[in-house]
Short mmCIF file of C-alpha atoms in Angstrom, two decimals:
data_model
loop_
_atom_site.label_atom_id
_atom_site.label_comp_id
_atom_site.label_asym_id
_atom_site.label_seq_id
_atom_site.Cartn_x
_atom_site.Cartn_y
_atom_site.Cartn_z
CA MET A 29 -5.16 -34.65 -11.64
CA SER A 30 -1.69 -33.23 -10.98
CA ASP A 31 -1.40 -31.47 -7.67
CA SER A 32 -0.36 -28.45 -9.62
CA LEU A 33 -4.22 -28.45 -10.21
CA SER A 34 -4.83 -28.61 -6.66
CA SER A 35 -7.08 -25.73 -4.90
CA GLU A 36 -4.54 -25.55 -1.98
CA SER A 37 -1.50 -24.96 -5.09
CA PHE A 38 -3.89 -22.15 -6.73
CA PHE A 39 -3.75 -20.51 -3.30
CA GLN A 40 -0.71 -20.43 -2.57
CA GLY A 41 0.34 -19.01 -6.32
CA ALA A 42 -2.64 -16.71 -5.64
CA LYS A 43 -0.77 -15.86 -1.81
CA LYS A 44 2.65 -15.23 -3.78
CA ALA A 45 1.45 -13.34 -6.39
CA ALA A 46 -0.81 -10.75 -3.95
CA HIS A 47 2.57 -10.35 -1.89
CA LYS A 48 4.52 -9.42 -4.68
CA ALA A 49 1.60 -7.03 -6.28
CA MET A 50 1.75 -5.29 -2.14
CA ASP A 51 5.21 -5.15 -3.01
CA ASP A 52 5.14 -3.67 -6.13
CA HIS A 53 2.76 -0.67 -5.18
CA GLY A 54 4.91 0.23 -3.06
CA ARG A 55 8.15 0.69 -5.02
CA PRO A 56 6.20 1.91 -6.82
CA GLU A 57 6.07 0.15 -9.96
CA TYR A 58 2.03 0.50 -10.88
CA ASP A 59 2.25 -1.68 -14.27
CA GLU A 60 3.80 -4.54 -12.15
CA PHE A 61 1.45 -4.13 -9.51
CA ALA A 62 -1.91 -4.78 -11.84
CA LEU A 63 0.20 -7.64 -13.68
CA HIS A 64 0.98 -9.50 -10.11
CA ALA A 65 -2.65 -8.19 -8.89
CA GLY A 66 -4.65 -9.85 -11.66
CA VAL A 67 -2.45 -12.82 -11.53
CA ALA A 68 -3.14 -12.94 -7.38
CA VAL A 69 -7.00 -12.89 -8.49
CA GLU A 70 -6.81 -15.69 -11.31
CA LYS A 71 -5.42 -18.03 -9.04
CA LEU A 72 -7.92 -17.22 -6.20
CA ALA A 73 -10.99 -18.22 -8.21
CA LYS A 74 -9.27 -21.19 -9.90
CA ALA A 75 -8.98 -22.25 -6.45
CA VAL A 76 -12.34 -21.21 -5.60
CA LEU A 77 -13.73 -23.47 -8.50
CA VAL A 78 -11.44 -26.21 -7.77
CA SER A 79 -12.60 -26.44 -5.02
CA LYS A 80 -16.31 -27.10 -5.99
CA ASN A 81 -15.82 -29.13 -8.69
CA PRO A 82 -12.40 -29.25 -10.75
CA VAL A 83 -14.45 -29.68 -14.12
CA TYR A 84 -14.90 -26.14 -13.62
CA LEU A 85 -11.18 -25.50 -14.74
CA VAL A 86 -12.06 -26.34 -18.41
CA GLU A 87 -11.74 -24.30 -21.13
CA SER A 88 -14.77 -24.07 -23.07
CA ARG A 89 -15.01 -26.47 -26.04
CA ASN A 90 -12.16 -28.43 -25.35
CA GLU A 91 -13.51 -31.90 -24.53
CA ASP A 92 -10.07 -33.65 -24.20
CA MET A 93 -9.87 -31.25 -20.72
CA LEU A 94 -13.10 -32.41 -20.24
CA LEU A 95 -11.99 -35.96 -20.30
CA HIS A 96 -9.07 -35.16 -18.12
CA PHE A 97 -10.16 -33.40 -15.53
CA GLY A 98 -12.84 -35.88 -14.66
CA GLY A 99 -10.57 -38.17 -14.40
CA HIS A 100 -11.22 -40.40 -17.88
CA LEU A 101 -8.52 -39.53 -19.95
CA ARG A 102 -4.68 -39.41 -18.92
CA MET A 103 -2.53 -36.04 -20.41
CA ASP A 104 0.89 -34.47 -20.60
CA GLN A 105 0.75 -31.66 -17.60
CA GLU A 106 2.55 -29.30 -20.20
CA LYS A 107 -0.94 -29.90 -22.57
CA VAL A 108 -3.01 -28.90 -19.57
CA ARG A 109 -4.90 -25.78 -20.18
CA THR A 110 -7.01 -24.16 -17.76
CA VAL A 111 -9.63 -20.88 -18.58
CA GLY A 112 -8.15 -17.47 -18.22
CA ALA A 113 -8.42 -14.78 -15.54
CA LYS A 114 -11.97 -13.43 -16.91
CA GLU A 115 -13.48 -16.89 -17.91
CA ALA A 116 -12.68 -17.67 -13.86
CA ILE A 117 -14.43 -14.72 -12.65
CA THR A 118 -17.31 -14.84 -15.57
CA ARG A 119 -18.20 -18.88 -14.07
CA LEU A 120 -17.76 -17.17 -10.14
CA ARG A 121 -20.28 -14.77 -10.97
CA LYS A 122 -22.53 -17.46 -12.62
CA ILE A 123 -22.63 -19.47 -9.36
CA GLY A 124 -22.76 -16.46 -6.81
CA VAL A 125 -19.54 -16.30 -5.47
CA LEU A 126 -18.44 -12.85 -7.49
CA GLN A 127 -21.17 -10.35 -8.25
CA THR A 128 -20.50 -7.62 -11.41
CA ASP A 129 -17.72 -5.42 -10.95
CA SER A 130 -16.65 -2.77 -13.27
CA ASP A 131 -13.43 -2.32 -11.37
CA LEU A 132 -12.40 -5.80 -11.09
CA ASP A 133 -12.82 -5.89 -14.86
CA LEU A 134 -10.67 -3.07 -15.08
CA LEU A 135 -8.06 -4.54 -13.03
CA ILE A 136 -7.71 -7.70 -15.07
CA ALA A 137 -7.85 -5.86 -18.66
CA MET A 138 -4.76 -3.85 -16.77
CA ARG A 139 -3.60 -7.03 -15.96
CA ASN A 140 -3.32 -8.40 -19.59
CA GLY A 141 -2.30 -4.79 -20.50
CA ALA A 142 1.08 -5.12 -18.08
CA ALA A 143 1.70 -8.29 -19.79
CA HIS A 144 2.08 -6.47 -23.07
CA ALA A 145 4.20 -3.69 -21.78
CA SER A 146 0.47 -1.46 -22.53
CA GLY A 147 -1.13 -1.15 -18.98
CA ASP A 148 -1.91 2.40 -17.73
CA SER A 149 -0.25 3.63 -14.37
CA THR A 150 -2.35 6.30 -13.32
CA LEU A 151 -4.95 3.76 -13.23
CA ALA A 152 -3.18 0.68 -11.86
CA LYS A 153 -2.25 2.91 -8.98
CA GLY A 154 -5.95 2.88 -7.35
CA MET A 155 -6.77 -0.67 -8.09
CA ILE A 156 -5.93 -1.78 -4.30
CA THR A 157 -9.15 -1.64 -3.45
CA PRO A 158 -10.57 -4.05 -6.07
CA LEU A 159 -8.11 -6.51 -5.39
CA ALA A 160 -8.42 -6.62 -1.74
CA ARG A 161 -12.34 -6.68 -1.83
CA THR A 162 -11.90 -9.45 -4.27
CA ILE A 163 -9.63 -11.16 -2.26
CA GLU A 164 -11.55 -10.91 0.84
CA THR A 165 -15.05 -12.57 -1.12
CA LEU A 166 -12.91 -15.39 -2.75
CA LEU A 167 -11.72 -15.97 0.93
CA GLY A 168 -15.09 -16.38 2.54
CA ASP A 169 -15.68 -18.55 -0.14
CA LEU A 170 -12.73 -21.28 0.95
CA GLY A 171 -12.97 -20.85 4.30
CA GLU A 172 -9.82 -19.07 4.80
CA THR A 173 -9.04 -16.12 6.56
CA LEU A 174 -7.24 -12.18 5.30
CA GLU A 175 -4.25 -13.14 7.79
CA THR A 176 -3.62 -16.24 6.55
CA PHE A 177 -3.12 -15.51 2.93
CA TRP A 178 -2.20 -11.40 3.49
CA GLU A 179 0.24 -12.06 6.57
CA ARG A 180 1.70 -8.81 7.68
CA TRP A 181 -0.73 -7.16 4.22
CA ALA A 182 -3.21 -7.70 6.23
CA GLU A 183 -4.03 -4.77 8.56
CA ALA A 184 -3.56 -2.58 5.36
CA VAL A 185 -5.81 -4.24 3.21
CA LYS A 186 -8.58 -4.24 6.02
CA ALA A 187 -8.43 -0.39 5.52
CA ALA A 188 -7.97 -0.25 2.14
CA VAL A 189 -11.83 -2.36 1.90
CA ASN A 190 -13.08 0.37 4.73
CA GLU A 191 -15.64 2.23 3.59
CA GLN A 192 -15.94 3.57 6.50
CA GLU A 193 -12.85 6.03 6.26
CA ASP A 194 -12.12 8.19 3.46
CA GLN A 195 -9.94 7.58 0.40
CA VAL A 196 -7.28 9.65 2.00
CA PHE A 197 -6.88 8.00 5.39
CA ARG A 198 -6.94 4.29 3.43
CA ASP A 199 -4.16 5.47 1.01
CA VAL A 200 -1.80 6.90 4.28
CA GLN A 201 -2.94 3.60 5.82
CA LEU A 202 -1.13 1.78 3.30
CA ARG A 203 1.49 4.06 2.32
CA ILE A 204 2.73 3.79 5.71
CA THR A 205 2.53 -0.34 6.37
CA GLN A 206 4.05 -0.52 1.97
CA ALA A 207 7.14 1.83 3.77
CA ARG A 208 7.43 0.22 7.00
CA HIS A 209 7.68 -3.53 5.74
CA ALA A 210 10.53 -2.04 2.53
CA PHE A 211 12.71 -0.73 5.73
CA GLU A 212 12.39 -4.35 7.23
CA ASP A 213 13.12 -6.12 4.62
CA ARG A 214 16.88 -4.48 3.76
CA PHE A 215 17.60 -5.86 7.38
CA VAL A 216 16.35 -9.22 6.66
CA GLY A 217 18.58 -11.80 7.55
CA PHE A 218 20.88 -9.82 9.76
CA PRO A 219 20.70 -9.24 13.63
CA PRO A 220 18.53 -6.84 15.13
CA GLU A 221 21.22 -4.87 16.28
CA VAL A 222 21.77 -3.48 12.97
CA LYS A 223 18.51 -1.84 12.53
CA GLU A 224 18.40 -0.34 15.86
CA SER A 225 21.65 1.21 15.26
CA ALA A 226 20.37 2.30 11.50
CA LEU A 227 17.36 4.13 13.37
CA LYS A 228 19.52 5.41 16.23
CA ALA A 229 22.29 6.89 14.24
CA PRO A 230 23.04 10.19 13.32
CA GLN A 231 21.57 12.52 10.78
CA PRO A 232 22.36 13.01 7.18
CA ARG A 233 25.18 14.85 6.39
CA LYS A 234 24.68 18.70 7.01
CA GLU A 235 24.35 19.67 3.61
CA GLU A 236 21.55 17.31 2.85
CA TRP A 237 19.19 20.22 4.17
CA PHE A 238 16.02 18.43 4.11
CA ALA A 239 16.85 15.98 7.12
CA LYS A 240 17.96 18.88 9.47
CA PRO A 241 15.42 21.44 11.74
CA MET A 242 15.57 24.86 9.87
CA GLU A 243 13.31 27.87 9.07
CA VAL A 244 12.14 29.57 6.07
CA MET A 245 12.00 33.80 5.80
CA ASP A 246 10.75 36.16 3.45
CA GLY A 247 12.17 39.18 4.96
CA ASP A 248 11.30 39.54 8.69
CA ILE A 249 7.78 36.98 8.22
CA LEU A 250 8.73 32.99 9.03
CA VAL A 251 6.63 31.48 5.89
CA LEU A 252 8.32 27.78 6.87
CA LYS A 253 9.88 25.76 9.91
CA ALA A 254 10.92 22.68 10.40
CA SER A 255 11.14 20.08 12.97
CA GLY A 256 11.91 17.08 14.29
CA GLY A 257 8.97 14.02 13.97
CA ASP A 258 9.37 10.46 14.58
CA CYS A 259 7.95 8.34 11.57
CA PRO A 260 5.00 6.50 11.87
CA ALA A 261 6.12 4.15 8.91
CA CYS A 262 9.88 2.77 10.63
CA GLY A 263 9.87 4.80 13.83
CA GLY A 264 13.29 6.84 12.73
CA GLN A 265 13.89 10.58 12.98
CA GLY A 266 12.15 12.37 9.91
CA LEU A 267 11.46 16.04 9.32
CA LEU A 268 8.08 17.87 9.63
CA THR A 269 7.05 20.85 8.34
CA PHE A 270 4.89 24.03 8.83
CA GLU A 271 3.03 26.08 7.01
CA PRO A 272 1.19 29.84 8.74
CA VAL A 273 -2.25 29.53 8.68
CA ARG A 274 -2.86 32.26 11.01
CA TYR A 275 -1.63 36.29 11.16
CA THR A 276 -1.99 38.75 13.85
CA ALA A 277 0.91 41.91 14.81
CA THR A 278 2.05 39.72 17.77
CA GLU A 279 1.72 36.14 16.86
CA THR A 280 1.79 33.40 14.30
CA MET A 281 -0.42 30.35 14.18
CA PHE A 282 1.51 27.19 11.68
CA SER A 283 0.02 23.63 10.77
CA PRO A 284 1.94 20.64 9.91
CA ASN A 285 1.86 20.48 5.74
CA GLY A 286 4.12 17.50 5.20
CA PHE A 287 6.35 15.27 7.29
CA GLY A 288 9.49 13.07 5.06
CA CYS A 289 11.20 10.37 6.33
CA TYR A 290 14.99 9.60 5.22
CA LEU A 291 15.31 5.90 6.82
CA CYS A 292 12.20 4.85 4.85
CA THR A 293 11.40 7.18 2.37
CA PHE A 294 7.88 7.35 3.42
CA GLU A 295 6.47 11.05 2.49
CA ALA A 296 3.18 12.48 3.48
CA SER A 297 2.01 16.26 2.43
CA GLY A 298 -1.09 18.64 2.98
CA ARG A 299 -2.73 18.76 5.79
CA ASP A 300 -5.16 16.28 4.84
CA GLU A 301 -2.58 13.76 5.05
CA MET A 302 -1.42 15.01 7.84
CA ALA A 303 -4.25 14.71 9.22
CA ALA A 304 -4.35 11.22 8.12
CA VAL A 305 -0.94 10.17 9.33
CA ARG A 306 -1.78 11.72 13.12
CA LYS A 307 -4.96 9.62 13.10
CA ALA A 308 -3.50 6.30 12.06
CA ASN A 309 -0.41 6.46 13.95
CA THR A 310 0.72 9.06 15.46
CA PRO A 311 -1.62 10.88 18.02
CA GLY A 312 1.60 13.17 19.71
CA TRP A 313 2.42 15.10 16.87
CA MET A 314 2.33 18.89 17.11
CA HIS A 315 -0.52 19.92 15.24
CA THR A 316 -0.42 23.39 15.82
CA VAL A 317 2.92 25.98 16.74
CA ALA A 318 2.68 29.10 18.25
CA THR A 319 4.98 32.43 17.86
CA SER A 320 4.74 35.62 19.75
CA HIS A 321 6.88 38.59 18.43
CA GLY A 322 6.71 42.12 18.69
CA PRO A 323 4.55 44.46 15.78
CA THR A 324 8.60 44.31 13.66
CA LEU A 325 10.73 41.46 14.25
CA HIS A 326 14.59 42.54 14.67
CA GLU A 327 17.49 40.75 13.27
CA GLN A 328 18.76 39.43 15.77
CA ALA A 329 15.98 37.97 17.42
CA ARG A 330 13.29 37.06 14.93
CA LEU A 331 11.05 34.52 16.66
CA VAL A 332 10.25 32.82 20.29
CA ILE A 333 8.20 29.78 20.40
CA SER A 334 6.34 30.68 23.33
CA LYS A 335 3.19 27.40 22.97
CA ILE A 336 3.33 24.20 21.14
CA GLN A 337 0.40 21.95 21.47
CA THR A 338 0.79 18.58 20.51
CA GLY A 339 -2.61 15.99 20.54
#
């Protein structure tokens, strides 16, 4: 049997496709993600089948393939055909390696749809979990580790299947990892000091408002405040925004409602995502800002920062 049909060859092919899928998801190109994710599952499923018996790759009702994989008939490699993803998964379910999983079935169906330019991007975005879960099961059967297969994606994939964490946390953790890798990939082949220079470079031009600390007023009322914050993905300086959550006659309390980094393009928005970012990577971020003022604000001194709490 050709080396291209060995368990190791299928394993390496699955690994390559899985890494492409994670890159696609981070760009985001969800139809391409579905295509590469389905290929990764198919190839790893075949790696498991081969490891048990090469004959398990044979298409049904194909006697020539059966004899070829059994070692008693030689065929040209271009004529060799193996089972598709759906049949490979069905066989693994029959022998107890995989269990029935409607999400996995949907991923494979979307893979076939994406290959014909008819994938559903909204559904594809949420297919990280069934991909990670299935890969983990198949690797366990092969005796391989997540780290060996996923390499730099290992921690993000572990988070994706961690049911003890909520979906918002898992999604934010994944996006942080995706932004970090995309940023690092830009400097592959360059000396380390090139990346360091980028991280220390001045903020964008003055007209690019989003990169500067700012305050948004509604008359005499401060309705939005922004300041710099360390990016959890690349370590550069991003923009941390706050919104008012409580007013009194003499004090306004603000809570973070968003973050954006122009260097690696990582973004988070809303209180739930901001809480997830702090939990995942940045315990030193501000999580409340209190401002003191008089009953009426003077035009020349609208705001005095009195207290900043960090956690």
